[in-house]
XYZ file of C-alpha atoms in Angstrom:
352
model
C 38.264 -19.462 -1.435
C 36.249 -22.577 -0.647
C 34.255 -23.991 -3.516
C 33.299 -27.349 -2.048
C 29.603 -26.527 -2.236
C 29.827 -26.229 -6.023
C 26.593 -24.988 -7.541
C 24.352 -26.658 -4.985
C 22.862 -25.168 -1.840
C 21.638 -26.933 1.300
C 18.486 -28.007 -0.501
C 20.568 -29.996 -2.984
C 19.427 -27.874 -5.911
C 20.359 -24.509 -7.299
C 21.543 -22.229 -4.444
C 18.865 -19.775 -3.340
C 18.909 -16.131 -2.350
C 18.069 -17.193 1.231
C 21.146 -19.434 1.401
C 23.386 -16.603 0.177
C 21.860 -14.309 2.825
C 22.386 -16.903 5.573
C 26.006 -17.553 4.500
C 26.773 -13.810 4.443
C 24.920 -13.148 7.688
C 22.637 -10.521 6.160
C 19.009 -10.200 5.074
C 17.543 -11.059 1.673
C 17.065 -7.362 0.922
C 20.766 -6.674 1.421
C 21.703 -9.498 -0.945
C 19.328 -8.151 -3.596
C 20.852 -4.673 -3.218
C 24.344 -6.024 -3.827
C 23.168 -8.097 -6.796
C 21.339 -5.115 -8.304
C 24.322 -2.790 -7.864
C 22.918 -0.464 -5.212
C 25.526 1.875 -3.688
C 23.645 1.813 -0.351
C 25.707 -1.102 0.983
C 28.960 -0.890 2.956
C 32.107 -2.305 1.377
C 32.403 -4.910 4.152
C 28.822 -6.100 3.566
C 29.295 -6.121 -0.199
C 32.446 -8.242 0.194
C 30.646 -10.687 2.501
C 27.780 -11.109 0.045
C 30.089 -11.507 -2.950
C 32.105 -14.121 -1.029
C 28.914 -16.051 -0.197
C 27.818 -15.870 -3.844
C 31.173 -17.303 -4.947
C 31.243 -20.039 -2.287
C 27.734 -21.274 -3.031
C 27.980 -20.855 -6.782
C 24.848 -18.705 -6.777
C 24.071 -17.279 -10.227
C 21.528 -14.440 -10.111
C 19.808 -13.349 -13.262
C 21.861 -10.182 -13.378
C 25.046 -12.254 -13.798
C 23.403 -14.534 -16.331
C 21.893 -11.710 -18.363
C 24.213 -12.135 -21.341
C 23.299 -15.824 -21.539
C 19.617 -15.692 -20.728
C 18.812 -12.297 -22.240
C 15.704 -12.236 -20.059
C 16.122 -8.923 -18.247
C 14.609 -5.627 -19.281
C 15.886 -3.513 -16.357
C 12.376 -2.063 -16.083
C 9.757 -2.136 -13.342
C 6.134 -1.152 -13.895
C 4.183 0.757 -11.267
C 0.621 -0.151 -12.204
C -2.293 1.926 -10.911
C -5.686 0.344 -11.723
C -7.429 3.696 -11.329
C -8.265 6.630 -13.631
C -5.477 9.181 -14.035
C -7.696 11.873 -12.489
C -7.791 10.008 -9.181
C -4.033 9.459 -9.225
C -3.324 13.184 -9.476
C -6.089 14.212 -7.052
C -5.091 12.031 -4.102
C -1.862 12.594 -2.136
C -1.666 8.846 -1.366
C -0.509 8.092 -4.899
C 2.063 10.888 -5.144
C 3.544 9.893 -1.760
C 3.726 6.256 -2.859
C 5.438 7.278 -6.107
C 7.888 9.425 -4.135
C 8.924 6.453 -1.980
C 9.215 4.109 -4.940
C 11.208 6.642 -6.953
C 13.631 7.350 -4.112
C 14.388 3.665 -3.626
C 14.691 2.714 -7.280
C 17.071 5.606 -7.937
C 19.819 3.531 -6.281
C 19.493 0.823 -8.928
C 19.853 0.626 -12.699
C 16.122 -0.045 -13.072
C 13.788 2.169 -15.084
C 10.358 2.893 -13.590
C 7.299 2.860 -15.860
C 4.047 4.406 -14.602
C 1.040 2.636 -16.130
C -2.632 3.491 -15.588
C -5.195 0.729 -15.980
C -8.451 2.328 -14.936
C -10.578 1.157 -17.866
C -11.244 -2.227 -19.455
C -9.425 -1.116 -22.602
C -6.348 -0.082 -20.625
C -6.400 -3.376 -18.715
C -6.510 -5.412 -21.910
C -3.616 -3.432 -23.335
C -1.674 -3.892 -20.094
C -2.325 -7.648 -20.111
C -0.816 -7.915 -23.596
C 2.156 -5.794 -22.531
C 2.834 -7.931 -19.480
C 2.384 -11.177 -21.398
C 5.257 -10.073 -23.639
C 7.454 -9.910 -20.497
C 8.580 -6.349 -21.193
C 9.208 -5.648 -17.506
C 11.142 -7.550 -14.842
C 8.558 -6.936 -12.136
C 5.391 -5.091 -11.209
C 4.307 -2.911 -8.293
C 0.518 -2.905 -8.106
C -1.031 -0.007 -6.170
C -4.674 0.383 -5.052
C -5.981 -3.127 -5.621
C -9.682 -3.958 -5.498
C -11.018 -7.363 -4.477
C -12.197 -8.306 -7.977
C -9.111 -7.013 -9.807
C -7.875 -9.685 -12.257
C -4.361 -8.208 -12.547
C -2.797 -9.950 -9.513
C -3.909 -13.368 -10.769
C -2.627 -12.543 -14.243
C 0.785 -11.658 -12.802
C 0.851 -14.955 -10.904
C -0.056 -16.901 -14.041
C 2.672 -15.162 -16.041
C 5.136 -15.777 -13.166
C 6.092 -12.099 -13.196
C 7.558 -10.958 -9.855
C 4.997 -8.691 -8.208
C 4.359 -6.825 -4.966
C 1.020 -5.206 -4.159
C 0.191 -2.312 -1.838
C -2.120 -4.085 0.559
C -3.650 -7.569 0.291
C -6.930 -8.179 -1.523
C -8.131 -10.309 1.398
C -6.866 -12.183 4.448
C -5.977 -15.045 2.092
C -3.686 -12.997 -0.202
C -1.149 -15.141 -2.072
C 1.083 -12.374 -3.439
C 3.711 -10.448 -1.501
C 2.195 -7.248 -0.114
C 3.122 -4.141 1.859
C 0.437 -2.332 3.816
C -0.130 -0.117 6.828
C -2.041 -1.250 9.906
C -5.494 -0.262 8.698
C -7.267 -2.019 11.558
C -5.118 -0.237 14.142
C -5.584 3.067 12.322
C -9.378 2.805 12.305
C -9.377 1.754 15.920
C -7.149 4.649 17.031
C -9.383 7.173 15.234
C -12.502 5.944 17.030
C -10.710 5.664 20.384
C -9.469 9.245 20.023
C -12.997 10.540 19.421
C -14.367 8.508 22.331
C -11.648 9.960 24.571
C -12.801 13.427 23.489
C -16.230 12.618 24.941
C -18.019 12.030 21.632
C -20.926 9.573 21.631
C -22.432 9.497 18.139
C -19.394 8.848 15.983
C -20.050 8.418 12.259
C -17.692 6.718 9.829
C -17.354 7.518 6.133
C -15.671 4.433 4.720
C -13.425 4.065 1.717
C -14.458 1.768 -1.121
C -15.426 -1.466 0.587
C -14.046 -3.624 -2.227
C -10.639 -2.494 -0.910
C -9.497 -4.734 1.949
C -7.753 -1.875 3.751
C -11.031 0.075 3.899
C -12.783 -2.972 5.352
C -10.117 -3.256 8.052
C -10.538 0.410 9.031
C -14.244 -0.242 9.541
C -13.389 -3.305 11.653
C -11.108 -1.199 13.867
C -13.782 1.477 14.243
C -16.446 -1.086 15.190
C -14.252 -2.887 17.727
C -13.217 0.363 19.433
C -16.868 1.304 19.933
C -17.830 -2.158 21.197
C -14.887 -2.354 23.587
C -15.898 1.028 25.034
C -19.416 -0.303 25.687
C -21.095 1.489 22.772
C -23.580 -0.171 20.456
C -22.509 0.039 16.805
C -25.216 1.999 14.972
C -25.212 0.963 11.310
C -26.976 4.223 10.411
C -23.758 6.008 11.353
C -21.677 4.085 8.779
C -21.810 5.432 5.225
C -19.783 4.085 2.274
C -17.539 6.552 0.452
C -15.112 6.197 -2.423
C -11.940 8.016 -1.280
C -12.893 11.131 -3.306
C -13.819 14.617 -2.095
C -17.213 14.461 -3.792
C -17.766 11.045 -2.222
C -17.076 12.607 1.174
C -19.618 15.348 0.457
C -22.322 12.869 -0.576
C -21.696 10.611 2.409
C -21.767 13.520 4.884
C -25.035 14.782 3.435
C -26.644 11.359 3.839
C -25.316 10.957 7.384
C -26.702 14.325 8.513
C -30.099 13.540 7.025
C -30.231 10.225 8.933
C -28.461 11.253 12.143
C -28.632 15.035 12.580
C -27.415 14.737 16.186
C -24.078 13.077 15.321
C -21.170 14.713 17.137
C -18.106 13.220 15.387
C -17.030 11.910 11.992
C -14.146 9.609 11.124
C -13.472 9.791 7.372
C -11.451 7.015 5.717
C -9.207 9.537 3.920
C -8.210 13.185 4.252
C -9.708 13.883 0.843
C -13.124 12.593 1.988
C -12.741 14.526 5.244
C -12.320 17.703 3.169
C -15.601 16.966 1.393
C -17.340 16.219 4.695
C -16.043 19.485 6.172
C -17.606 21.496 3.354
C -21.041 20.004 4.069
C -20.705 20.504 7.831
C -19.820 24.170 7.260
C -22.738 24.628 4.857
C -25.083 23.149 7.478
C -23.776 25.535 10.137
C -21.935 22.884 12.175
C -18.837 24.170 13.941
C -15.692 22.018 13.903
C -14.858 20.719 16.468
C -17.419 22.365 18.810
C -20.473 20.696 17.249
C -18.823 17.925 15.241
C -15.281 16.607 15.684
C -13.595 15.466 12.472
C -10.813 12.931 11.900
C -9.263 11.930 8.569
C -6.828 9.293 7.365
C -3.417 9.515 5.597
C -2.070 12.638 7.351
C -1.464 14.270 3.986
C -0.711 17.926 3.254
C -4.480 18.404 3.022
C -4.781 17.642 6.750
C -2.177 20.182 7.778
C -3.578 22.968 5.599
C -7.257 22.500 6.426
C -9.078 25.059 8.616
C -9.076 23.982 11.378
C -6.072 21.647 10.887
C -7.316 18.084 10.577
C -6.625 15.308 13.067
C -5.562 12.379 10.918
C -4.170 8.857 11.070
C -0.700 8.832 9.536
C 0.282 5.867 7.443
C 3.923 5.734 6.271
C 3.121 5.810 2.570
C 6.618 6.681 1.331
C 8.094 3.926 3.483
C 5.524 1.527 2.020
C 6.791 2.442 -1.456
C 10.400 1.852 -0.439
C 9.605 -1.516 1.126
C 7.674 -2.575 -1.968
C 10.734 -1.912 -4.156
C 13.016 -3.824 -1.769
C 10.755 -6.873 -1.813
C 10.319 -6.710 -5.580
C 14.083 -6.591 -6.139
C 14.368 -9.734 -4.030
C 11.739 -11.450 -6.188
C 13.519 -10.347 -9.367
C 16.923 -11.502 -8.109
C 15.462 -14.984 -7.633
C 13.170 -15.264 -10.633
C 11.541 -18.550 -9.708
C 7.924 -18.082 -8.553
C 7.365 -18.085 -4.785
C 5.492 -21.407 -4.917
C 8.480 -23.269 -6.359
C 10.801 -21.649 -3.826
C 8.670 -22.988 -1.022
C 8.409 -19.534 0.563
C 5.489 -18.472 2.701
C 3.607 -15.468 1.384
C 5.101 -12.288 2.789
C 2.847 -9.552 4.059
C 4.611 -6.560 5.561
C 2.427 -4.380 7.792
C 3.754 -0.982 8.913
C 2.483 0.873 11.974
C 0.083 3.840 11.826
C -0.068 6.791 14.235
C -2.797 9.293 15.004
C -1.773 12.958 14.721
C -4.136 15.060 16.869
C -4.948 18.582 15.652
C -7.597 21.229 16.204
C -10.441 19.518 14.256
C -11.104 17.136 17.146
């Protein structure tokens, strides 16, 4: 077997994960699976990767564990929200399902950590500073959340579920929130609705902002003026949906459609519409977001924008394993920030 490359890659320094992938003719994710012992790789692919590792002299942390003693074989799934919200919203359970399914093929342990209060965040910061995990998945990130910057400072591999802004510096996996918001509004316009209200998610969440952008652009492109009175902030909770719907009806009693930024908020909005004697969809059409079990079991069944939440969880694990396999921070590797965006799809049902 050729060893002329020694322990240096094309860059002249320590061989990188990208160089191993290029030599083996596979993607970075496949290399990380082989390195982390996943059985979900064919024998031919595994042999090609192992040959490339040997030829380039690549030494991943897993192989150097006995020398470096810097691996914990643990990944933290950090949710900067109260536990009550985690268990109330299907988004989180679906994300956990995807993460759990993907990590089951590795030797990694998954730790679920809530950081919804200042006290919990301080405790988490101390835990992370002690480098007790190899990497972090950060779910439901708000614009002012200090955790992503802390992870960058500590040089802990991290992947977040959706960027904090258009200028995100960490690796992220998200769904097409702009396209999802746009498709919801376009669907309601196609149904002949003219006064379409939008109950937003928390607007310190970038994904919620992008759904509003999609909604606005769909209305403008169809020749409709965007009426700010028809946009009401929510908070992704059922009670938030109730409050927002109540305010919208008091301001715009002649509205004929509502796009809620989550199925949970749509459920709250539906309760208020029923209490006010509005028939769904005859008087008011209703569209949600997430396409969760709530949507399918609502009466009438809820039209909803499906985002592939489980797939998002799986992709987050894949990217994190790549970061862990090449422990150097992204800046020193010279890599561009990676932002994976998965497609959304509107599922039409009887509510619209």
